[in-house]
Tab-separated table of C-alpha atoms in Angstrom:
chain	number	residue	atom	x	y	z
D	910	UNK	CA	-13.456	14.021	-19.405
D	911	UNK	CA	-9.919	14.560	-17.610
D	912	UNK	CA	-10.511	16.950	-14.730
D	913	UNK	CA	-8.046	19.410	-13.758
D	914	UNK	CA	-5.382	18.955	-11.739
D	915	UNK	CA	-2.753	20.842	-9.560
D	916	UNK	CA	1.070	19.668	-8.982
D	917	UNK	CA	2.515	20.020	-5.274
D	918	UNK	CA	5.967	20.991	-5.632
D	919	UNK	CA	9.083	22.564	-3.602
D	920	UNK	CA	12.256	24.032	-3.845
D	921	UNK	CA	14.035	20.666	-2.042
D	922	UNK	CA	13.152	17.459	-0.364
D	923	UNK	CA	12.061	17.944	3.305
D	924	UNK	CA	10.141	20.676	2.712
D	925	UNK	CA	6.954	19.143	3.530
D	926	UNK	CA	5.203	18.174	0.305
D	927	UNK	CA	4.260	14.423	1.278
D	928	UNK	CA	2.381	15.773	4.407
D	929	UNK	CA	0.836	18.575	2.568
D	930	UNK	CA	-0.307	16.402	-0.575
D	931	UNK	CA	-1.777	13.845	1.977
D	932	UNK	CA	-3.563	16.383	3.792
D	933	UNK	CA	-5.316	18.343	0.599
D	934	UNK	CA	-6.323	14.883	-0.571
D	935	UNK	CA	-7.747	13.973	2.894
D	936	UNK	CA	-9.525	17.173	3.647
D	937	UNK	CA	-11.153	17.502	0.007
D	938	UNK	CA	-12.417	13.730	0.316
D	939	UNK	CA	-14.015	14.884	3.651
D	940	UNK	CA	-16.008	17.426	1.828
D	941	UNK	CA	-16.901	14.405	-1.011
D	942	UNK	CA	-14.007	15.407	-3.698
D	943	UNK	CA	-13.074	12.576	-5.337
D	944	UNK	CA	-9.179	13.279	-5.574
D	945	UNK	CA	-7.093	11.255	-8.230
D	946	UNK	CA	-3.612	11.440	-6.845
D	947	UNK	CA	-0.135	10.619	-8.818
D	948	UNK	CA	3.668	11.000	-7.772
D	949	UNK	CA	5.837	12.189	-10.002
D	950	UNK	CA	9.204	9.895	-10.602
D	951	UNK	CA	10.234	6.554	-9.121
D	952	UNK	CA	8.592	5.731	-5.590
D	953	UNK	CA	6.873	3.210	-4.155
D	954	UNK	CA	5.909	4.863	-0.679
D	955	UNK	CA	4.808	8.096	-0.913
D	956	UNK	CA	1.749	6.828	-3.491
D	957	UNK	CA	0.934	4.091	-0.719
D	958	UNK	CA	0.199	6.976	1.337
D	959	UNK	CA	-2.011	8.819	-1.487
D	960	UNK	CA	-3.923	5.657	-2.418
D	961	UNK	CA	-4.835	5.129	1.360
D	962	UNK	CA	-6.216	8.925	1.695
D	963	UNK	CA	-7.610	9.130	-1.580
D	964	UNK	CA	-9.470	5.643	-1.793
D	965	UNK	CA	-7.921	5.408	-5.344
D	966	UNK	CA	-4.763	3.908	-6.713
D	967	UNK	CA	-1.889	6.431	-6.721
D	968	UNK	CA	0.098	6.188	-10.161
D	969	UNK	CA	3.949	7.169	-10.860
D	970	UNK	CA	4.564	9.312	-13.887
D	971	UNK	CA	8.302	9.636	-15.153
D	972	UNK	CA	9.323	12.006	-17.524
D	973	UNK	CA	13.263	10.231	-17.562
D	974	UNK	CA	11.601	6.524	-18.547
D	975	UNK	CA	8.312	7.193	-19.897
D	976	UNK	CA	7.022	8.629	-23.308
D	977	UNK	CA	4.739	11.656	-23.378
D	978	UNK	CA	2.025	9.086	-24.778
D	979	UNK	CA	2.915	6.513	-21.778
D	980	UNK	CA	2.299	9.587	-19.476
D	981	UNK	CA	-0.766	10.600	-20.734
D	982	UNK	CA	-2.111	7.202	-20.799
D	983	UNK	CA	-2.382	6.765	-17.282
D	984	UNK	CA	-3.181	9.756	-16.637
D	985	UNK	CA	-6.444	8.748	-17.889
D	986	UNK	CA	-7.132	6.728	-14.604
D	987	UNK	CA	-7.924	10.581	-13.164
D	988	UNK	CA	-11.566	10.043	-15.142
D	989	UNK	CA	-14.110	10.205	-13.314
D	990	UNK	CA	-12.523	12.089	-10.346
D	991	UNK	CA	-13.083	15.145	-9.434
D	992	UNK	CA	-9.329	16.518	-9.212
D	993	UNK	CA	-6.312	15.490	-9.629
D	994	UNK	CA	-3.538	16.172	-6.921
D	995	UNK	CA	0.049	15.136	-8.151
D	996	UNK	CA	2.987	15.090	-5.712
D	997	UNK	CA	6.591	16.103	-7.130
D	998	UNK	CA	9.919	14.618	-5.796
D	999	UNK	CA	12.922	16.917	-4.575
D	1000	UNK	CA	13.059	20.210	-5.906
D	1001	UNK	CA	10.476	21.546	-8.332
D	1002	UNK	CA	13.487	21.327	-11.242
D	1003	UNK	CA	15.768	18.635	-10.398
D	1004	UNK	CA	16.789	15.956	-12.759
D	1005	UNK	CA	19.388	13.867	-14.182
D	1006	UNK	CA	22.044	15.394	-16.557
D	1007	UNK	CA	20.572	14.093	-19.774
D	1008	UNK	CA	17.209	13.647	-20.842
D	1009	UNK	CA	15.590	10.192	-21.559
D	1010	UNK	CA	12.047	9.480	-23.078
D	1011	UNK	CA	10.436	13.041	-22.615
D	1012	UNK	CA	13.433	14.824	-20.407
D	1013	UNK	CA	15.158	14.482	-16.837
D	1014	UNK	CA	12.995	13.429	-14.464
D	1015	UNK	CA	11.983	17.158	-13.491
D	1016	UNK	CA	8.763	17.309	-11.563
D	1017	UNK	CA	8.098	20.491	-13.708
D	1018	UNK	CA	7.848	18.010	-17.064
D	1019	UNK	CA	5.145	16.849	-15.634
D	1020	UNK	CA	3.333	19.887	-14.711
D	1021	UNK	CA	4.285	21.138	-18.311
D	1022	UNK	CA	3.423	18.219	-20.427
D	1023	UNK	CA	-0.113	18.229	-18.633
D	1024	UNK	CA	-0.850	21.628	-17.589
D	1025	UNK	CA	-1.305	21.152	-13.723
D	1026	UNK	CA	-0.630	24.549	-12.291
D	1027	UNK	CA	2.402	24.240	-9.395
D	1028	UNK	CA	1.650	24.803	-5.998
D	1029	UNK	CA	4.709	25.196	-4.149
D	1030	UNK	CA	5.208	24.274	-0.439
D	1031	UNK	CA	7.785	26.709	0.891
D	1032	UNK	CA	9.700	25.578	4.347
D	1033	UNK	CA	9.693	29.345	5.683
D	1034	UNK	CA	12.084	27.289	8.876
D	1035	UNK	CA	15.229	30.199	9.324
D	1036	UNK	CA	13.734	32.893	6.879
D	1037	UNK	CA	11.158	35.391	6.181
D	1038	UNK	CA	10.599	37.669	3.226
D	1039	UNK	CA	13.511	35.636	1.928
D	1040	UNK	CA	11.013	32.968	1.217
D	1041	UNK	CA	9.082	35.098	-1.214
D	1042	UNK	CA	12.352	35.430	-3.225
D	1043	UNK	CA	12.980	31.543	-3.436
D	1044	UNK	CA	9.421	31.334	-4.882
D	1045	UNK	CA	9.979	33.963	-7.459
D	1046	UNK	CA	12.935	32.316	-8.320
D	1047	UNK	CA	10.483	29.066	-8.982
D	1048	UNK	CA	7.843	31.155	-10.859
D	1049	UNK	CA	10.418	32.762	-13.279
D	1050	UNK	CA	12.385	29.574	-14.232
D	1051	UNK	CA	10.029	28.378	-17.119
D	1052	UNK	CA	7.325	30.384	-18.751
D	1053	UNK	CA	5.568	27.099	-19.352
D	1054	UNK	CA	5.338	25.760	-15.630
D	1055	UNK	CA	2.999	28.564	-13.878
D	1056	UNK	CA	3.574	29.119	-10.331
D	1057	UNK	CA	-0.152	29.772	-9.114
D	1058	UNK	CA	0.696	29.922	-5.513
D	1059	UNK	CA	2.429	28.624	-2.458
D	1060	UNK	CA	1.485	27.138	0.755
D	1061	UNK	CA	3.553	28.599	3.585
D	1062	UNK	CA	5.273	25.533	6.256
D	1063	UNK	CA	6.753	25.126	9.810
D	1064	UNK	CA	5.958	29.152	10.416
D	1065	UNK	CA	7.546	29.616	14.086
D	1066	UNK	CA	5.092	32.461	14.954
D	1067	UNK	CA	1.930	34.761	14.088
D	1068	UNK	CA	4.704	37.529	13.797
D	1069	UNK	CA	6.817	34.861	11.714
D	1070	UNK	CA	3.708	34.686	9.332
D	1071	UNK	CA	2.797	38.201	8.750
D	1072	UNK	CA	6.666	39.419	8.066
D	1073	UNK	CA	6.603	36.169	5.513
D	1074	UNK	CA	3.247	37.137	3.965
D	1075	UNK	CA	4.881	40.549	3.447
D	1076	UNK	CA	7.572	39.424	1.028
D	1077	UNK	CA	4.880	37.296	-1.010
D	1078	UNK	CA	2.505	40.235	-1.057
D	1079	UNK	CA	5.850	42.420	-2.062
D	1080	UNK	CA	6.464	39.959	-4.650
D	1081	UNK	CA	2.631	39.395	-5.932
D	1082	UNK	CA	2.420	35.582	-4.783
D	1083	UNK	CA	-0.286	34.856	-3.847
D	1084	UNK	CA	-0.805	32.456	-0.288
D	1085	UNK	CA	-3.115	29.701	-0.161
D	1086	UNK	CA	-2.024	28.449	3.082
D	1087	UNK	CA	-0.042	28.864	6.278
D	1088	UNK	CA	0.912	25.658	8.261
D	1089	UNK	CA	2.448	26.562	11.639
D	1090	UNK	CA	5.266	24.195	12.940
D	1091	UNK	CA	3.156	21.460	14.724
D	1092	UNK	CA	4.633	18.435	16.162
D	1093	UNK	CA	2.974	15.236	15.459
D	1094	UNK	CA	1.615	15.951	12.238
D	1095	UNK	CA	4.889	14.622	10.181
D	1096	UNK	CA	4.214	10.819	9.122
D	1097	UNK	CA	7.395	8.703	10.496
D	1098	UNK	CA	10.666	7.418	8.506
D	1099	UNK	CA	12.942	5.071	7.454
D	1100	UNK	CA	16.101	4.813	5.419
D	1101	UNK	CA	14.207	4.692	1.884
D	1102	UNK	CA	11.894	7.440	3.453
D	1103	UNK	CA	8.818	7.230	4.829
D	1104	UNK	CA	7.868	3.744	6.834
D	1105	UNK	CA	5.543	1.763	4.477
D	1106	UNK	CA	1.180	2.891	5.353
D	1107	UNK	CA	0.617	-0.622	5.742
D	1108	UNK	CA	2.874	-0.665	8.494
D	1109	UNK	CA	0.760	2.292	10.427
D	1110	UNK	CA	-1.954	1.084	12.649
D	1111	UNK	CA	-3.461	4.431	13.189
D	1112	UNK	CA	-2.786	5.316	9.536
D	1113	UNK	CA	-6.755	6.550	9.154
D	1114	UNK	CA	-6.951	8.058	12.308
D	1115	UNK	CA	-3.223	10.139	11.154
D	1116	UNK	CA	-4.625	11.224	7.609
D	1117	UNK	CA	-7.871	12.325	8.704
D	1118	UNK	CA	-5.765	14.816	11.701
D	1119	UNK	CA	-3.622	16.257	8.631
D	1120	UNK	CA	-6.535	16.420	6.771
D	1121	UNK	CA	-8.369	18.481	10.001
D	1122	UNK	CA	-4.999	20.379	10.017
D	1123	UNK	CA	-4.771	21.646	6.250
D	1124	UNK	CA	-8.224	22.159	6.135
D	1125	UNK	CA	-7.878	24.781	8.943
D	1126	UNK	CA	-4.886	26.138	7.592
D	1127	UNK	CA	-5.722	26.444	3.528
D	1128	UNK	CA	-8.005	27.852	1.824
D	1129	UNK	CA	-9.079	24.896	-0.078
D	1130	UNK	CA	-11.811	26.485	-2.280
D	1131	UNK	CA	-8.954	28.606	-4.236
D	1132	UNK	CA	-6.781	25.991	-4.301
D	1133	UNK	CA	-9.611	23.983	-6.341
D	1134	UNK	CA	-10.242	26.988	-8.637
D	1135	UNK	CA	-6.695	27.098	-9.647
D	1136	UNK	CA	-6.358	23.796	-10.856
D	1137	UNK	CA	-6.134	23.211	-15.191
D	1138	UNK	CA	-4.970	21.031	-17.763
D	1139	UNK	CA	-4.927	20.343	-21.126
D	1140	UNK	CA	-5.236	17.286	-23.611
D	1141	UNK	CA	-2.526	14.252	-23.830
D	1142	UNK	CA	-2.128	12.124	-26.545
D	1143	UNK	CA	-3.274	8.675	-24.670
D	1144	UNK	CA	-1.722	5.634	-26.447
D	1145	UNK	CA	1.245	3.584	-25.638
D	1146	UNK	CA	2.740	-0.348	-25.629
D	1147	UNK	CA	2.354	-1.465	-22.292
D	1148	UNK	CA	5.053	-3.437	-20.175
D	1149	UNK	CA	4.716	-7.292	-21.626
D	1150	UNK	CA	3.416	-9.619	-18.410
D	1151	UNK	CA	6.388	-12.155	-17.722
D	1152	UNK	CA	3.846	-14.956	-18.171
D	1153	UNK	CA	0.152	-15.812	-17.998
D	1154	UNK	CA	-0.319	-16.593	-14.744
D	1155	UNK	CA	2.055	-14.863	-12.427
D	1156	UNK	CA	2.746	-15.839	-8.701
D	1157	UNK	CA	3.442	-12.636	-7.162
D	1158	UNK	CA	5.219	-12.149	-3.246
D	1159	UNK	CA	3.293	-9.783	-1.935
D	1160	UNK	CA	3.838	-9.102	1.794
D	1161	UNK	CA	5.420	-6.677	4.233
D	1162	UNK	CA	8.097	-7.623	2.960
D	1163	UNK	CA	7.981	-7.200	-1.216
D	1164	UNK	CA	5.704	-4.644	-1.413
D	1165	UNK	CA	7.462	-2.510	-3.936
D	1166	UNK	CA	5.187	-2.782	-7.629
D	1167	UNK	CA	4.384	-0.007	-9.476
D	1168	UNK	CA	0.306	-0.037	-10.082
D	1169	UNK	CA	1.212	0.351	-13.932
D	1170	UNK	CA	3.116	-2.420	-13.727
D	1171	UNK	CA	0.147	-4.851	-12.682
D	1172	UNK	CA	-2.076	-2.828	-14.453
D	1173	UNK	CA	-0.169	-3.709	-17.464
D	1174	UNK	CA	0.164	-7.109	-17.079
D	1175	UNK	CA	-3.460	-7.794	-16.590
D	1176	UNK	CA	-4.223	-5.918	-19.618
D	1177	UNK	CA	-1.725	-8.344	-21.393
D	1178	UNK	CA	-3.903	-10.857	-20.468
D	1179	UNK	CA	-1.961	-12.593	-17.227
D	1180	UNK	CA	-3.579	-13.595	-13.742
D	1181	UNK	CA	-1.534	-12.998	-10.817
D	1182	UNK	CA	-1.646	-14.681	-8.118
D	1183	UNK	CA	-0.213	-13.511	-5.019
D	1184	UNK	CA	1.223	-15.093	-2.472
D	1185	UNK	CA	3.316	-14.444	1.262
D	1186	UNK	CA	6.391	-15.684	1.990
D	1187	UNK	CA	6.796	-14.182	5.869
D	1188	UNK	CA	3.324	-16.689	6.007
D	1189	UNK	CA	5.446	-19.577	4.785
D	1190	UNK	CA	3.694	-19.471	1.340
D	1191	UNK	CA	5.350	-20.769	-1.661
D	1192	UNK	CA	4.218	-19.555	-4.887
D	1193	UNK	CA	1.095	-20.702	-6.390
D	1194	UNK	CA	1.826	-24.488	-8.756
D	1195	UNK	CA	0.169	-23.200	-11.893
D	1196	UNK	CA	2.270	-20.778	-12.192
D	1197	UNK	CA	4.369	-20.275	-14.574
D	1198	UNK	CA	6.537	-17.504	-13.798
D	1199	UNK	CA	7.004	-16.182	-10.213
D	1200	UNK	CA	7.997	-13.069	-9.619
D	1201	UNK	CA	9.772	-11.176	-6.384
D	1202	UNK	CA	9.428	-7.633	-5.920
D	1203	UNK	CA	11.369	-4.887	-4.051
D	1204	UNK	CA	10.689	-4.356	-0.451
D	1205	UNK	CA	12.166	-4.327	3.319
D	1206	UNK	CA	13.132	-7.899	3.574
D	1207	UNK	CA	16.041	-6.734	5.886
D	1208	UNK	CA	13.231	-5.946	8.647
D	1209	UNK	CA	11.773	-9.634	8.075
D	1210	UNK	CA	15.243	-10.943	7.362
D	1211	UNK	CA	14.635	-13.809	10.631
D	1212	UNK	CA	11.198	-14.712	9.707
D	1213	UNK	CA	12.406	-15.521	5.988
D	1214	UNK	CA	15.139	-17.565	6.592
D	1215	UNK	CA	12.501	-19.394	9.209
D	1216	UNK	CA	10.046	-19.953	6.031
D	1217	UNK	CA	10.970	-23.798	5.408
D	1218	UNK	CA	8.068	-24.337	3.352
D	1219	UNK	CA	8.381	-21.065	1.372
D	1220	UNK	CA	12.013	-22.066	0.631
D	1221	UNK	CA	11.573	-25.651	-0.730
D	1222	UNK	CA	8.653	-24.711	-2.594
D	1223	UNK	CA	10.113	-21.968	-3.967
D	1224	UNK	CA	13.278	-23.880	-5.253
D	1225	UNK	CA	10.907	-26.908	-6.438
D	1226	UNK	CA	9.215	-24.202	-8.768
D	1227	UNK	CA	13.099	-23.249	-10.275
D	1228	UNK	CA	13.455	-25.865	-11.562
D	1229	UNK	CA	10.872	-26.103	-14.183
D	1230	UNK	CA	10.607	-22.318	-14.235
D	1231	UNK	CA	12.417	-18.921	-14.459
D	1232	UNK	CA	12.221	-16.670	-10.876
D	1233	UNK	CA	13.015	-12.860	-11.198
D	1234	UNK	CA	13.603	-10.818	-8.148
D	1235	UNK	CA	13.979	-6.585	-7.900
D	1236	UNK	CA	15.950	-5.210	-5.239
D	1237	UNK	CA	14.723	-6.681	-2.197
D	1238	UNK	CA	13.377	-10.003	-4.179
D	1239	UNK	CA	16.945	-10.198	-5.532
D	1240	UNK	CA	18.195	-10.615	-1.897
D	1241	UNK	CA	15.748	-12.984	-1.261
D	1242	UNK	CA	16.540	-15.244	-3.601
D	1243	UNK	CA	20.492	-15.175	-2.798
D	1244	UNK	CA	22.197	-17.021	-0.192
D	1245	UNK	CA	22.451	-14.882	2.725
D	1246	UNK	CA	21.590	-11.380	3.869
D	1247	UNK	CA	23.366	-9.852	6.415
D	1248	UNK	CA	21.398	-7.929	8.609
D	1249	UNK	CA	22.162	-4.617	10.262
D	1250	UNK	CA	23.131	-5.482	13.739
D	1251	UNK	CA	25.660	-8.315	11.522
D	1252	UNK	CA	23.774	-11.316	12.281
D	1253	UNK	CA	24.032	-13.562	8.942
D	1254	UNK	CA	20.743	-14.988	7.468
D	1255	UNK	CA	19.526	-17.182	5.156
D	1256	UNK	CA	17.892	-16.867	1.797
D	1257	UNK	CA	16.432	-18.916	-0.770
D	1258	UNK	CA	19.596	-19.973	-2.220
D	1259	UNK	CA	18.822	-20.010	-6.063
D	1260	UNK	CA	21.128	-17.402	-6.538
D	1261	UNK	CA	25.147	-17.091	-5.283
D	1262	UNK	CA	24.750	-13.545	-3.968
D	1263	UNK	CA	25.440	-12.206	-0.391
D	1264	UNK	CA	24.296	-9.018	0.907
D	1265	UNK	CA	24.997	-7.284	4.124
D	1266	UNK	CA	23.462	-4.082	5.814
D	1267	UNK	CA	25.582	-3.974	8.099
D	1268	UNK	CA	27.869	-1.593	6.259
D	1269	UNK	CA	25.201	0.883	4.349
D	1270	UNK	CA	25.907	2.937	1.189
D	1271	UNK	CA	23.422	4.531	-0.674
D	1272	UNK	CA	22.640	3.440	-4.010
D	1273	UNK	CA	20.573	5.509	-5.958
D	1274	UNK	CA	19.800	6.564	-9.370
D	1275	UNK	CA	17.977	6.009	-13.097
D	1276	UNK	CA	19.557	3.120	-14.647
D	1277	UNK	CA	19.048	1.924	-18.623
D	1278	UNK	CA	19.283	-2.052	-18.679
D	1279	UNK	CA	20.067	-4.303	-21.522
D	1280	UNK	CA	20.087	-8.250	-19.905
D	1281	UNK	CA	22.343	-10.444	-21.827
D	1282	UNK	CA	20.167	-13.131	-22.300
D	1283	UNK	CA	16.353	-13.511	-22.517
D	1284	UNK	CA	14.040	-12.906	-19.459
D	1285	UNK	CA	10.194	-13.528	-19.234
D	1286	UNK	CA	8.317	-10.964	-21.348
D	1287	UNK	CA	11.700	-9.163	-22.994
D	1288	UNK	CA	14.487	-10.331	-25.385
D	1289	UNK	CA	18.051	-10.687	-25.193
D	1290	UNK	CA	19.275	-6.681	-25.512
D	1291	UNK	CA	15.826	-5.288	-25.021
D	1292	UNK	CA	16.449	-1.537	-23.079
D	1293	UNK	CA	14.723	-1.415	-20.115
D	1294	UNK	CA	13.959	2.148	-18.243
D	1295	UNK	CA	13.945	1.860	-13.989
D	1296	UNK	CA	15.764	2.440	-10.974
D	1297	UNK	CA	17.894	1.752	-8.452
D	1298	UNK	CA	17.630	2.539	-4.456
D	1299	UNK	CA	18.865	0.276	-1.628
D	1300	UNK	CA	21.659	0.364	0.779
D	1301	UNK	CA	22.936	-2.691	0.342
D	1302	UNK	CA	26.559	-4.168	-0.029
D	1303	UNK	CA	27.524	-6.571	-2.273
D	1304	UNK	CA	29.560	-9.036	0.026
D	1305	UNK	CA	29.807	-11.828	-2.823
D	1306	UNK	CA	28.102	-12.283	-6.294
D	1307	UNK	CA	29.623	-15.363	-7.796
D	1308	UNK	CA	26.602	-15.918	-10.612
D	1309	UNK	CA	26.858	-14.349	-14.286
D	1310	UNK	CA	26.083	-11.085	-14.528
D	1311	UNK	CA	22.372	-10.603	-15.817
D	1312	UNK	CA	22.807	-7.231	-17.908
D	1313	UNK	CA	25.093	-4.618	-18.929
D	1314	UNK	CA	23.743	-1.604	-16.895
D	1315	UNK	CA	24.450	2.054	-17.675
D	1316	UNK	CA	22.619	5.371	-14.966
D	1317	UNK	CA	21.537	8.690	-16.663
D	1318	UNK	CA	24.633	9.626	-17.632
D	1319	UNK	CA	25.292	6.574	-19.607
D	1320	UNK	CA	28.381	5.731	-17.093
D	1321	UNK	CA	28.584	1.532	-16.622
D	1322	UNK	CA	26.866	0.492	-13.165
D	1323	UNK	CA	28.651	-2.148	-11.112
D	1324	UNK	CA	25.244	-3.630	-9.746
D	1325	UNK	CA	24.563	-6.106	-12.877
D	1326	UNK	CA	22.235	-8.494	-11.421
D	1327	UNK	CA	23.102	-12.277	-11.606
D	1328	UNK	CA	21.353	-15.581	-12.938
D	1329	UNK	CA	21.786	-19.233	-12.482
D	1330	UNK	CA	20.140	-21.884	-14.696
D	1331	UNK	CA	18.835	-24.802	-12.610
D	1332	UNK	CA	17.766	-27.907	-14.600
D	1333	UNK	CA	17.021	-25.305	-17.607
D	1334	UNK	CA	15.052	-22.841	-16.023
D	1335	UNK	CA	16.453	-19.554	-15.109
D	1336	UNK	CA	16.239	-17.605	-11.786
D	1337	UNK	CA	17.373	-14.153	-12.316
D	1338	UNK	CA	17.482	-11.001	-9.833
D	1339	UNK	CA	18.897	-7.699	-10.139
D	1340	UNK	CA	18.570	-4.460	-7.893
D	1341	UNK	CA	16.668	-2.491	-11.175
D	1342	UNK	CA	13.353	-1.630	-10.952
D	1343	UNK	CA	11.222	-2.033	-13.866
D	1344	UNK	CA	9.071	1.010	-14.673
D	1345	UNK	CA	8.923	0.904	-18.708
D	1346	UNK	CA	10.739	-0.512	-21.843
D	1347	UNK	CA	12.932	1.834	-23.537
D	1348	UNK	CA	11.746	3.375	-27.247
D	1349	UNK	CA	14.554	2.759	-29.650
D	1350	UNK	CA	15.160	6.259	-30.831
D	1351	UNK	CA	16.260	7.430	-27.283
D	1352	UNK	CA	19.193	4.668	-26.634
D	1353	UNK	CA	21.025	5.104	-29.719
């Protein structure tokens, strides 16, 4: 059986979700809950976070490039838990313009599609009974996401918390927790948000002091009783592995793979085999398809271009087989990357490209993929759903462009990826992130 579940939402980013989602999940595994956590749309860091507190793999659910089916298919990973705890992104409603597979991306779709009752986490920083009038707001939106009550953050004051709990009681909200403003409890950042757990040394000793904290601070027995749900339809075509035996970088430095997506491809029958490239690894012989993920490879952009051994092994395996790299693998596999304090380094070399950090722009957004030629596991024009988020520049990207790229709004992308053939294999990168194929009714 499913158990029920809650959905931590806000009214904007910032307004403490993460550190609230990580502490319910740490303080109900103290008292033996087993907590099944998700994160609603495209992130890799946040559910790094939730898998760590809730000894269980956290799993992305988008309603923008996923099916209803596809969602309620892994949500079945939540049986055998106790409760599910699902963390939003942004504001409770935000999304793109125009729908994909089941809508915008709203963190409400979620909550709607699978009946998880919103709890909202309300910044009360510069406000008081104001607060209560921002959550109505939230409650009266849509009749089909329920608002069953807020947890109150960053109060200044025991005065600051009684003229807050006013407006809610004013307002018939009810409050199942008020976090004063503490410093030290906030988990550290970085430009694509929070700094990756595995790079935390403390990280158990910092979840189980949020967990102390929102245990002290919520009452977590109501917050249990107000969780629900309801039945999903639970069948969908997985993502196709690239190959059957997959060497995989998987380091500090391309860390960035969506548990569905391995999950996936070892239901598809392949065996990955992972391998490090900061330890001078090159990917695994019997491979036949390797495979770079997204990641930080900036931060590690020295110790790369010092990885001889990855490097030649790495460009022996081209040229009998294809290489793909997302994001940060794409980098990896170009010729140089620029670092942020403009000192040049260098890459793999299979592909033309040059990237620089030194000059940052956000890139962000859903994009809808079609590559112009074939790629391991998809066809010439198949539509791919993911994602783009980096800050690099483009200094030079002399190689054919991979695919024709469109964002939410079906606007062209300048970020096509690249490939080069070498000897007849293909090595291929672009700065989309996979999450699912496309279904053909919603990319006509």
């Amino acid at each position: 059986m499913m158990p029920s579940g809650i959905l931590i939402a806000a009214p904007s980013s910032g307004s403490g979700k993460t550190t609230v989602t990580l502490g319910l999940i740490a303080a109900l595994r103290a008292q033996g809950v087993a907590v099944q956590p998700f994160k609603c749309g495209p992130d890799y860091i946040d559910p790094a976070f939730h898998s760590a507190a809730a000894g269980r793999a956290s799993v992305n659910l988008d309603s923008w490039a996923m099916t209803p089916d596809r969602i309620g298919a892994l949500a079945q990973v939540a049986i055998g838990a106790d409760l599910v705890i699902a963390e939003g992104a942004m504001g409770l409603f935000d999304g793109v313009a125009r729908p994909g597979e089941t809508g915008t991306g709203a963190s409400a779709e979620i909550a709607a599609l699978l009946g998880w009752p919103v709890i909202a986490v309300i910044d009360c920083s510069g406000q008081a009974q104001t607060a209560a009038a921002v959550a109505l707001g939230l409650a009266r939106y849509r009749s089909d996401v329920p608002l069953a009550g807020v947890i109150l953050n960053k109060l200044a004051s025991p005065r600051h918390e009684a003229l807050v709990r006013a407006g809610f009681a004013s307002a018939g909200i009810p409050v199942l927790g008020a976090l004063p403003r503490q410093a030290g409890v906030a988990l550290p950042e970085r430009h694509l948000g929070l700094v990756q757990a595995e790079e935390l040394p403390r990280l158990t000793e910092m979840l189980a002091g949020i967990g102390a904290f929102v245990a002290a601070h919520c009452d977590l027995s109501a917050i249990r009783a107000i969780a629900g749900g309801r039945p999903c339809v639970a069948s969908a075509p997985r993502v196709p592995p690239p190959g059957d035996r997959i060497a995989l970088a998987r380091d500090a430095a391309f860390s960035f793979v969506y548990p569905h997506l391995l999950a996936d491809w070892r239901a598809g029958g392949a065996t990955i085999l992972p391998f490090s490239p900061l330890q001078d690894e090159g990917p695994d012989p019997t491979a036949k398809v390797c495979w770079l993920p997204g990641g930080y490879p900036e931060l590690h952009a020295g110790r790369l271009a010092a990885a001889d051994q990855f490097r030649a092994s790495l460009t022996e395996f081209a040229c009998t087989r294809p290489v793909h790299g997302e994001c940060g693998g794409y980098m990896a596999l170009g010729a140089g990357l620029v670092a942020a304090d403009g000192t040049r380094h260098q890459m793999a070399g299979l592909l033309g490209l040059e990237t620089s950090f030194a000059k940052r722009r956000m890139h962000l957004g859903y994009r809808l993929a079609r590559p112009r030629l074939p790629l391991p596991g998809f066809s010439a024009g198949a539509a791919l759903r993911g994602h783009e988020f980096h800050y690099a520049t483009i200094l030079s990207q002399p190689d054919a462009a991979l695919a024709d790229v469109v964002d939410a709004t079906r606007a062209k992308v300048a970020e096509t990826g690249s490939f080069r053939a070498t000897q007849g294999a293909i090595t291929s990168g672009t700065f989309f992130h996979l999450i699912a194929p496309a279904s053909p009714e919603t990319t006509t």
